[in-house]
PDB file of C-alpha atoms and ligand atoms in Angstrom:
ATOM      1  CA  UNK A   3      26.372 -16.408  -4.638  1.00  0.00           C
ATOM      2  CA  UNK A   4      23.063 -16.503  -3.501  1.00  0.00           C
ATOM      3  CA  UNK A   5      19.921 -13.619  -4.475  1.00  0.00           C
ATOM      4  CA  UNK A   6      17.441 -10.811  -4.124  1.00  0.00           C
ATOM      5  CA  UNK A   7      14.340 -12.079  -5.625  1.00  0.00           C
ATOM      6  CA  UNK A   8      11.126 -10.616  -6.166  1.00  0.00           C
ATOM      7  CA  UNK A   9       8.629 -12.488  -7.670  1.00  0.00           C
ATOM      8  CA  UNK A  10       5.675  -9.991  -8.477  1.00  0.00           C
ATOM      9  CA  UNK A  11       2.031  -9.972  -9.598  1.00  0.00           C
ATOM     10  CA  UNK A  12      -1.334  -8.665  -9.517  1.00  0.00           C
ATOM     11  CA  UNK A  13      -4.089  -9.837  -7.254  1.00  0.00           C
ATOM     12  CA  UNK A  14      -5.148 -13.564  -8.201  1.00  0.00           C
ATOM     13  CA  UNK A  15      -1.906 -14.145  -9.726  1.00  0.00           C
ATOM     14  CA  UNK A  16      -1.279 -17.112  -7.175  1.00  0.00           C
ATOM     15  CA  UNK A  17       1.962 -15.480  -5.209  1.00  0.00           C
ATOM     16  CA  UNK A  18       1.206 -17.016  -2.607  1.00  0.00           C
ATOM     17  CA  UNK A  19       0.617 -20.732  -3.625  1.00  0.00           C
ATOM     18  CA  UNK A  20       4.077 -20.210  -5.741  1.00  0.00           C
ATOM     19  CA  UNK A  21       5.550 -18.773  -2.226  1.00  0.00           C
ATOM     20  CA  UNK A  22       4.348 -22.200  -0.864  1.00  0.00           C
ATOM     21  CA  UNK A  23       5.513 -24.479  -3.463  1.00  0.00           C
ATOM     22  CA  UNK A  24       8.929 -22.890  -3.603  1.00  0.00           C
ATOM     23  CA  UNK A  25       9.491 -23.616  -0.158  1.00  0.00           C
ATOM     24  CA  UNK A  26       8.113 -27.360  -0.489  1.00  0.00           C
ATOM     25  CA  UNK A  27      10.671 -27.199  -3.221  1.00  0.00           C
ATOM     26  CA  UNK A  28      13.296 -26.472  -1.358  1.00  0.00           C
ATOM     27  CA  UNK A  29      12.795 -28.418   1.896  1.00  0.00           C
ATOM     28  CA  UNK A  30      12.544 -31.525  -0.460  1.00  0.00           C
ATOM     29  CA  UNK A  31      16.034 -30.657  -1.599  1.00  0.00           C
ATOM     30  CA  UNK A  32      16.990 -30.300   2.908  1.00  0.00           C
ATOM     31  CA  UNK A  33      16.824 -26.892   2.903  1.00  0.00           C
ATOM     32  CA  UNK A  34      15.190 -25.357   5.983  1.00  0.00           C
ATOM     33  CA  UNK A  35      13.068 -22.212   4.660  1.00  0.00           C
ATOM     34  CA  UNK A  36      12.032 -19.213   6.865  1.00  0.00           C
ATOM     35  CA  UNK A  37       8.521 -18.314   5.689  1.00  0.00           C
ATOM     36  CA  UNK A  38       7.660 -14.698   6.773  1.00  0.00           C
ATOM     37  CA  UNK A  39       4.401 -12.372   6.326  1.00  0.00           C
ATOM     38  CA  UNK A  40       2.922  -8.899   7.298  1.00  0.00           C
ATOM     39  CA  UNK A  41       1.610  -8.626  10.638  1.00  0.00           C
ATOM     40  CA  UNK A  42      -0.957  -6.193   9.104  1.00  0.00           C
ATOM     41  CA  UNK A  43      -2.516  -9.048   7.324  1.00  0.00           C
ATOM     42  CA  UNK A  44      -5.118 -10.687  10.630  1.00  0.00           C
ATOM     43  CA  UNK A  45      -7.287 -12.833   8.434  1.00  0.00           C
ATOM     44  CA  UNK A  46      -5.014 -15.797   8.660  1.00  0.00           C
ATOM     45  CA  UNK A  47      -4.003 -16.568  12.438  1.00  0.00           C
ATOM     46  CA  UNK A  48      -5.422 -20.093  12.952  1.00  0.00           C
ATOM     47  CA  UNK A  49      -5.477 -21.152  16.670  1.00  0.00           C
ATOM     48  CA  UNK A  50      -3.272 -18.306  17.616  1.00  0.00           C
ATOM     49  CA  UNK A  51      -0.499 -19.592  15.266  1.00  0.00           C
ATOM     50  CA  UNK A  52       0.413 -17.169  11.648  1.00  0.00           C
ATOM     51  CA  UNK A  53      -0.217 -18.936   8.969  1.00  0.00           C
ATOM     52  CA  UNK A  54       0.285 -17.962   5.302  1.00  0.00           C
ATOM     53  CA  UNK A  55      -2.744 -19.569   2.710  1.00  0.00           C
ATOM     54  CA  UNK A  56      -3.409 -19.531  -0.682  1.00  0.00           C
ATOM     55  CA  UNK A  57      -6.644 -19.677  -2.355  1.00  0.00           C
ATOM     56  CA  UNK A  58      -5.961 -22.353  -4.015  1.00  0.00           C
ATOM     57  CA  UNK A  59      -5.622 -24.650  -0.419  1.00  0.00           C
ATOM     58  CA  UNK A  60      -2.018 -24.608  -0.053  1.00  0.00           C
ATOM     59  CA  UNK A  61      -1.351 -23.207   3.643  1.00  0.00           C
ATOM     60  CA  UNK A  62       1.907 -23.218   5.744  1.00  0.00           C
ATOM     61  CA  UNK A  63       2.590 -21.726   9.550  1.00  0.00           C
ATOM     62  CA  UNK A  64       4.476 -18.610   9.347  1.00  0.00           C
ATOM     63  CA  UNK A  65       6.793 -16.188  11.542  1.00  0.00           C
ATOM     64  CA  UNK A  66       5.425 -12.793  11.613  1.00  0.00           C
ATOM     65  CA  UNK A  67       7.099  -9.101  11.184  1.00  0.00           C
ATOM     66  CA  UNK A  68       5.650  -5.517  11.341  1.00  0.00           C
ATOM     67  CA  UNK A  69       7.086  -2.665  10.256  1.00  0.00           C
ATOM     68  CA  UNK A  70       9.357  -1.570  13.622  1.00  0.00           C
ATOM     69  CA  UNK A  71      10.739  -4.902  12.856  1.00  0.00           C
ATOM     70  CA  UNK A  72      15.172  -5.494  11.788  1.00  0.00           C
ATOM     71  CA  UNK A  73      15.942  -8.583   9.966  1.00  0.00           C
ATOM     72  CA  UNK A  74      19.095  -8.785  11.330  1.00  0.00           C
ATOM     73  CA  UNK A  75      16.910  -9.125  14.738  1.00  0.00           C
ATOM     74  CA  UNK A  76      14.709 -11.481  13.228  1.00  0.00           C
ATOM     75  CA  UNK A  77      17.517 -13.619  11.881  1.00  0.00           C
ATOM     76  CA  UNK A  78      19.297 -13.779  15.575  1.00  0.00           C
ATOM     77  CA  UNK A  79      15.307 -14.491  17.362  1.00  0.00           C
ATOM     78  CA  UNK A  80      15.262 -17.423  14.753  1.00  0.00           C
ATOM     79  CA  UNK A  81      18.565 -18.275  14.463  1.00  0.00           C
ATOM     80  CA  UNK A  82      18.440 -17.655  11.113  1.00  0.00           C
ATOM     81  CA  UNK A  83      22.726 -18.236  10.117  1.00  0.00           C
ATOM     82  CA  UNK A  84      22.061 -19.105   6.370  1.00  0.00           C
ATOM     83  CA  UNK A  85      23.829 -22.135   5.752  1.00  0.00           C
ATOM     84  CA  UNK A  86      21.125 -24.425   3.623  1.00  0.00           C
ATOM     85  CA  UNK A  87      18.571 -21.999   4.889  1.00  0.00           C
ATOM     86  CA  UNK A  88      16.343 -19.334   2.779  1.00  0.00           C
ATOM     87  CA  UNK A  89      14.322 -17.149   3.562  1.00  0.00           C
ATOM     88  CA  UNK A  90      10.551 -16.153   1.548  1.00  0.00           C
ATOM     89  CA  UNK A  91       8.547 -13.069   2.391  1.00  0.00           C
ATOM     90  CA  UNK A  92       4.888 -12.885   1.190  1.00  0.00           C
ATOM     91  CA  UNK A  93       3.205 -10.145   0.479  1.00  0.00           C
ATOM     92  CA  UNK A  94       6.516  -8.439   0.680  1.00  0.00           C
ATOM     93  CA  UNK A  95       5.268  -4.741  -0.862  1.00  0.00           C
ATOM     94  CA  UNK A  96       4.459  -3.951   2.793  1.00  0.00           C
ATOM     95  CA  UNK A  97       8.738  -4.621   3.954  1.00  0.00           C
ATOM     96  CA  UNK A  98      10.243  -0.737   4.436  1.00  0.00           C
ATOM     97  CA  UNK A  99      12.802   0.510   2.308  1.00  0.00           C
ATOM     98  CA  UNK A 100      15.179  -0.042   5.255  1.00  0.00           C
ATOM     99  CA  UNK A 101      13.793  -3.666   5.560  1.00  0.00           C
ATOM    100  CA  UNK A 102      14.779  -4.267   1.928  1.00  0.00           C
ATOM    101  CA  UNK A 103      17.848  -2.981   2.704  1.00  0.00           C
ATOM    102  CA  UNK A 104      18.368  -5.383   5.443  1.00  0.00           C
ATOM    103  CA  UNK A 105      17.449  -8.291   3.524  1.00  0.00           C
ATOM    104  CA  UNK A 106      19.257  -7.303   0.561  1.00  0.00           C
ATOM    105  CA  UNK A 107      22.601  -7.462   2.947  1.00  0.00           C
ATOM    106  CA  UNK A 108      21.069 -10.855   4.304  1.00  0.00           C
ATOM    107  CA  UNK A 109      20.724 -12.362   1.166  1.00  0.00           C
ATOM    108  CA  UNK A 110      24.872 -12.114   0.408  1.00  0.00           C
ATOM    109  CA  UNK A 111      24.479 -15.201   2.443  1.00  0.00           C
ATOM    110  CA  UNK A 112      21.447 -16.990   2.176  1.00  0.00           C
ATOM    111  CA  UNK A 113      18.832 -16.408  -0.877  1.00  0.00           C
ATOM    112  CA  UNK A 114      15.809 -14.446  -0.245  1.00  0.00           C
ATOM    113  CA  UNK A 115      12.919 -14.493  -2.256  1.00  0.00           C
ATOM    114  CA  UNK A 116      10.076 -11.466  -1.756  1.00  0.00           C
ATOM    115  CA  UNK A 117       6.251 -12.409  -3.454  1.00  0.00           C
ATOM    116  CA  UNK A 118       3.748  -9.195  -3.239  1.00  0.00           C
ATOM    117  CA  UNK A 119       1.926  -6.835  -5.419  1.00  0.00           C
ATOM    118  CA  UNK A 120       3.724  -4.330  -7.912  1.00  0.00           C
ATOM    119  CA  UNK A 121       1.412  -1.452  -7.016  1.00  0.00           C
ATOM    120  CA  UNK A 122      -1.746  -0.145  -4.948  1.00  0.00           C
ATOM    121  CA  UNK A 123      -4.839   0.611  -5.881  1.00  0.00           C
ATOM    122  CA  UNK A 124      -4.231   4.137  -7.129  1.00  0.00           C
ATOM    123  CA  UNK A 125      -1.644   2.260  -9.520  1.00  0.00           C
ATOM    124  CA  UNK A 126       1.001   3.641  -7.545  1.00  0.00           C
ATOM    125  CA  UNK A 127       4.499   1.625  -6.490  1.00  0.00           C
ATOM    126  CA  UNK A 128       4.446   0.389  -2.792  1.00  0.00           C
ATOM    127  CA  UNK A 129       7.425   1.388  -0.908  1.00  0.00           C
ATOM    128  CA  UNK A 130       8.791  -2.511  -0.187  1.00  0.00           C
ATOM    129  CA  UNK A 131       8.119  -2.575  -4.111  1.00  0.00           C
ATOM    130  CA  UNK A 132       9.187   0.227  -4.741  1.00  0.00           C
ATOM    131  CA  UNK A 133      12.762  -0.817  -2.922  1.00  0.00           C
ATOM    132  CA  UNK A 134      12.914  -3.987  -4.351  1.00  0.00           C
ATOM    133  CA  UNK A 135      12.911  -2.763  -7.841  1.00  0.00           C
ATOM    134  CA  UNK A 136      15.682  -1.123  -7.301  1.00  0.00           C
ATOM    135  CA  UNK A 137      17.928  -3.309  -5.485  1.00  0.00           C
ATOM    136  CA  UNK A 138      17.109  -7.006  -6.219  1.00  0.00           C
ATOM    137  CA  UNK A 139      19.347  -9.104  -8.266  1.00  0.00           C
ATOM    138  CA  UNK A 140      15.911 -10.918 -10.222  1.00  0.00           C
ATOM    139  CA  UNK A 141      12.920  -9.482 -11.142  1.00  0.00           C
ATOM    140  CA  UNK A 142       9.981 -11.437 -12.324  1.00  0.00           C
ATOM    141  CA  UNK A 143       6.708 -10.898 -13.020  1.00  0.00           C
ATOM    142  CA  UNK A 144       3.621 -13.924 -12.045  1.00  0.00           C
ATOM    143  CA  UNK A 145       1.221 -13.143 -15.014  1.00  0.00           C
ATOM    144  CA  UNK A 146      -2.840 -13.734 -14.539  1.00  0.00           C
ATOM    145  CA  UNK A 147      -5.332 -12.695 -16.776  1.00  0.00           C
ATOM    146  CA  UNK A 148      -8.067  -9.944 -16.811  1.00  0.00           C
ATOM    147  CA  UNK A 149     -11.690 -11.093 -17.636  1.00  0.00           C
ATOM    148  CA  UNK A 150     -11.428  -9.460 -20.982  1.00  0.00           C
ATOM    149  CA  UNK A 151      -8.626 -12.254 -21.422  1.00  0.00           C
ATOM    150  CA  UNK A 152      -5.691  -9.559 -21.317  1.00  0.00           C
ATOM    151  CA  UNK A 153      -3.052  -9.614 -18.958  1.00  0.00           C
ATOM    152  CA  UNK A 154      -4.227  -8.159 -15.484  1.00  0.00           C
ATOM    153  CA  UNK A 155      -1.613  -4.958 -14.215  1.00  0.00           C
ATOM    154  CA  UNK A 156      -4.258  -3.091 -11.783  1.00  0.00           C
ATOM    155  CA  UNK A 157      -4.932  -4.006  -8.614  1.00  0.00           C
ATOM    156  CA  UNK A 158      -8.581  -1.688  -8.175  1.00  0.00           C
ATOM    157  CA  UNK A 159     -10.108  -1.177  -5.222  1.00  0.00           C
ATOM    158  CA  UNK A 160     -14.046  -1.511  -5.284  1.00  0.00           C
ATOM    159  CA  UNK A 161     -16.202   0.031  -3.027  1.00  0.00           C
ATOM    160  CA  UNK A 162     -20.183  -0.380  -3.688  1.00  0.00           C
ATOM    161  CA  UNK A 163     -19.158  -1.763  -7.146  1.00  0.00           C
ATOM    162  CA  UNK A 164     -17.220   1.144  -7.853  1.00  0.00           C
ATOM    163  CA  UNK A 165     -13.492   1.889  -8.780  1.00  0.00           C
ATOM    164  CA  UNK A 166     -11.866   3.965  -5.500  1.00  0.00           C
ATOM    165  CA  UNK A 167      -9.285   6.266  -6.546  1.00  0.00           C
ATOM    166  CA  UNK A 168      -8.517   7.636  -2.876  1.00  0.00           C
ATOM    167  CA  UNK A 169      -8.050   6.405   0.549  1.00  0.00           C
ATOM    168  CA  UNK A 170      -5.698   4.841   2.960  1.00  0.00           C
ATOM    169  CA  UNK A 171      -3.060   1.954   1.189  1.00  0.00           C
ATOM    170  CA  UNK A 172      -3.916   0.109   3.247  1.00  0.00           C
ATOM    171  CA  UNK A 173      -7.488  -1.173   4.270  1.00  0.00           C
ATOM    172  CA  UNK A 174      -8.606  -4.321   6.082  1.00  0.00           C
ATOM    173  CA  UNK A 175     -11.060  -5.921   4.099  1.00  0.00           C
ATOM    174  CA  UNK A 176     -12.267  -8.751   2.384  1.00  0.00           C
ATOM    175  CA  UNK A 177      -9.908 -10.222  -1.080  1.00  0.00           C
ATOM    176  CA  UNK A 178     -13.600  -9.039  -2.956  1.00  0.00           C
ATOM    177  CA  UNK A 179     -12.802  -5.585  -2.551  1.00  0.00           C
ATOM    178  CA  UNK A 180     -10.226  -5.682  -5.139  1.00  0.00           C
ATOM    179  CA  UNK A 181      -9.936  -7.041  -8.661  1.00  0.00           C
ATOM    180  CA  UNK A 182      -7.316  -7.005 -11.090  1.00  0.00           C
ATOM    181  CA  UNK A 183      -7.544  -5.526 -14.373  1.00  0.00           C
ATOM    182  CA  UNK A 184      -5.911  -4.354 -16.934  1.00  0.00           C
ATOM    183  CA  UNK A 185      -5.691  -0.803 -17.758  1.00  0.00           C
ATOM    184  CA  UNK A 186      -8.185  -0.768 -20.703  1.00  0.00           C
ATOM    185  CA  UNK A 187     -10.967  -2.322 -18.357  1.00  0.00           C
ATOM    186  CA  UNK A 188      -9.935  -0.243 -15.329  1.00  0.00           C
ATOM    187  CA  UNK A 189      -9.862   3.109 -17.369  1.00  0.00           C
ATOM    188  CA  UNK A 190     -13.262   2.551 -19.158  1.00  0.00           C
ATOM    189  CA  UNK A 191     -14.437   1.529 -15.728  1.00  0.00           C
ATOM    190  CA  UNK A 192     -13.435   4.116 -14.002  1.00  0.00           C
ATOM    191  CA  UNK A 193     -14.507   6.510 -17.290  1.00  0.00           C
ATOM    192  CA  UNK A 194     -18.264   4.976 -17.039  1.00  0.00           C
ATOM    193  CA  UNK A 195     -19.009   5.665 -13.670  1.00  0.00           C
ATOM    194  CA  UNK A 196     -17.856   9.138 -13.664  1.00  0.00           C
ATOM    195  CA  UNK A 197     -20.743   9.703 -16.475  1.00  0.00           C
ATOM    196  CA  UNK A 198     -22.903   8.368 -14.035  1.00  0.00           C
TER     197      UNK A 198
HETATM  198 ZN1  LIG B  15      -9.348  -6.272 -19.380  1.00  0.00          ZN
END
C-alpha cells in the first residue's frame, strides 16, 4: 500500500534538491511524478512556466496550487489516476488542513510525498505541518547544521539584522531574510538585542 510522507527540515536543509532527486529517482524506475508547489511562492516562474529550484542548481517545471485549490480537482485537471504515478509537494507547510486531508485519501492509491518547513518564524507549527504530523504514515526529518555546528530547528526571520518575533507568516522576500538556527543561537540572539 502506498504512503503519506513528509519529509521535513529547516531552511537550507536542501528539501527541495531531495524533492528533485526523488522524482529523478523515480522516473528512472518509469514512474511518471506530479511535481506540485505553492502559488504564493512568485520568485520562480521562468518564461511564464512554474518551476520548482533548488539552490544547489537542480530545477524542474512544476504544476501550481493555491489554497482554494481540491486535489481531487487537481488530480482529474491532470489526469492524475495513480497507477505508476506519484505525486511530490514542495514546500508543502503552506497545503490546508483540508488539502492534507485530500491527499492523505489520494495517497491510498498512489504515494505522496510532502517536503516543507516544520515551523514559522515565531517557532510555531504551520497548519499543512501541522496536518501532516498528524496524519502521515512517515515522518522524517532532513537535518542541516547551525553555524555553531549544532543541528539547525529555527527558521528566524531577520529584519535589519535582527530576530522578528511578530508579523504576517507569510512575507515575500528574499531566502536572506531567514536563517536557521538552533535554539541556543536563536535565544541568545534574540536575548542580546533586547539589551540593546
Ligand atoms: Zn547554533
Amino acid at each position: 500500500m502506498s504512503k503519506l510522507y513528509f519529509k521535513y527540515g529547516a531552511m537550507g536543509s536542501s528539501k527541495t534538491a531531495q524533492a528533485l532527486m526523488c522524482k529523478f529517482n523515480y522516473e528512472q524506475k518509469g514512474f511518471k511524478v506530479y511535481l506540485f508547489k505553492p502559488k504564493s511562492d512568485n520568485r520562480t516562474i521562468v518564461d511564464g512556466q512554474a518551476v520548482v529550484s533548488s539552490r544547489i542548481g537542480l530545477k524542474s517545471k512544476c504544476n501550481e496550487f493555491d489554497c482554494q485549490d481540491d486535489f481531487f480537482k487537481l488530480c482529474e485537471k491532470y489526469d492524475i489516476k495513480g497507477e505508476r504515478e506519484v505525486i511530490i509537494v514542495d514546500e508543502c507547510q503552506f497545503l490546508t488542513k483540508r488539502q492534507v486531508n485530500e491527499l492523505k485519501d489520494i495517497s491510498l492509491n498512489m504515494p505522496v510525498l510532502c517536503y516543507g518547513l516544520l515551523t514559522n518564524f515565531k517557532t510555531e507549527l504551520f497548519e499543512g505541518s501541522k496536518r501532516l504530523i498528524e496524519i502521515a504514515d512517515s515522518i522524517m526529518e532532513i537535518k542541516s547544521i547551525c553555524k555553531c555546528g549544532r543541528k539547525a530547528t529555527v527558521n528566524a526571520r531577520l529584519v535589519d539584522g535582527k530576530i522578528a518575533t511578530s508579523g504576517e507568516e507569510i512575507s515575500i522576500g528574499a531566502d536572506e531574510l531567514y536563517e536557521s538556527m538552533c535554539y541556543a543561537c536563536y535565544k541568545e540572539k534574540l536575548e542580546n538585542q533586547n539589551k540593546k
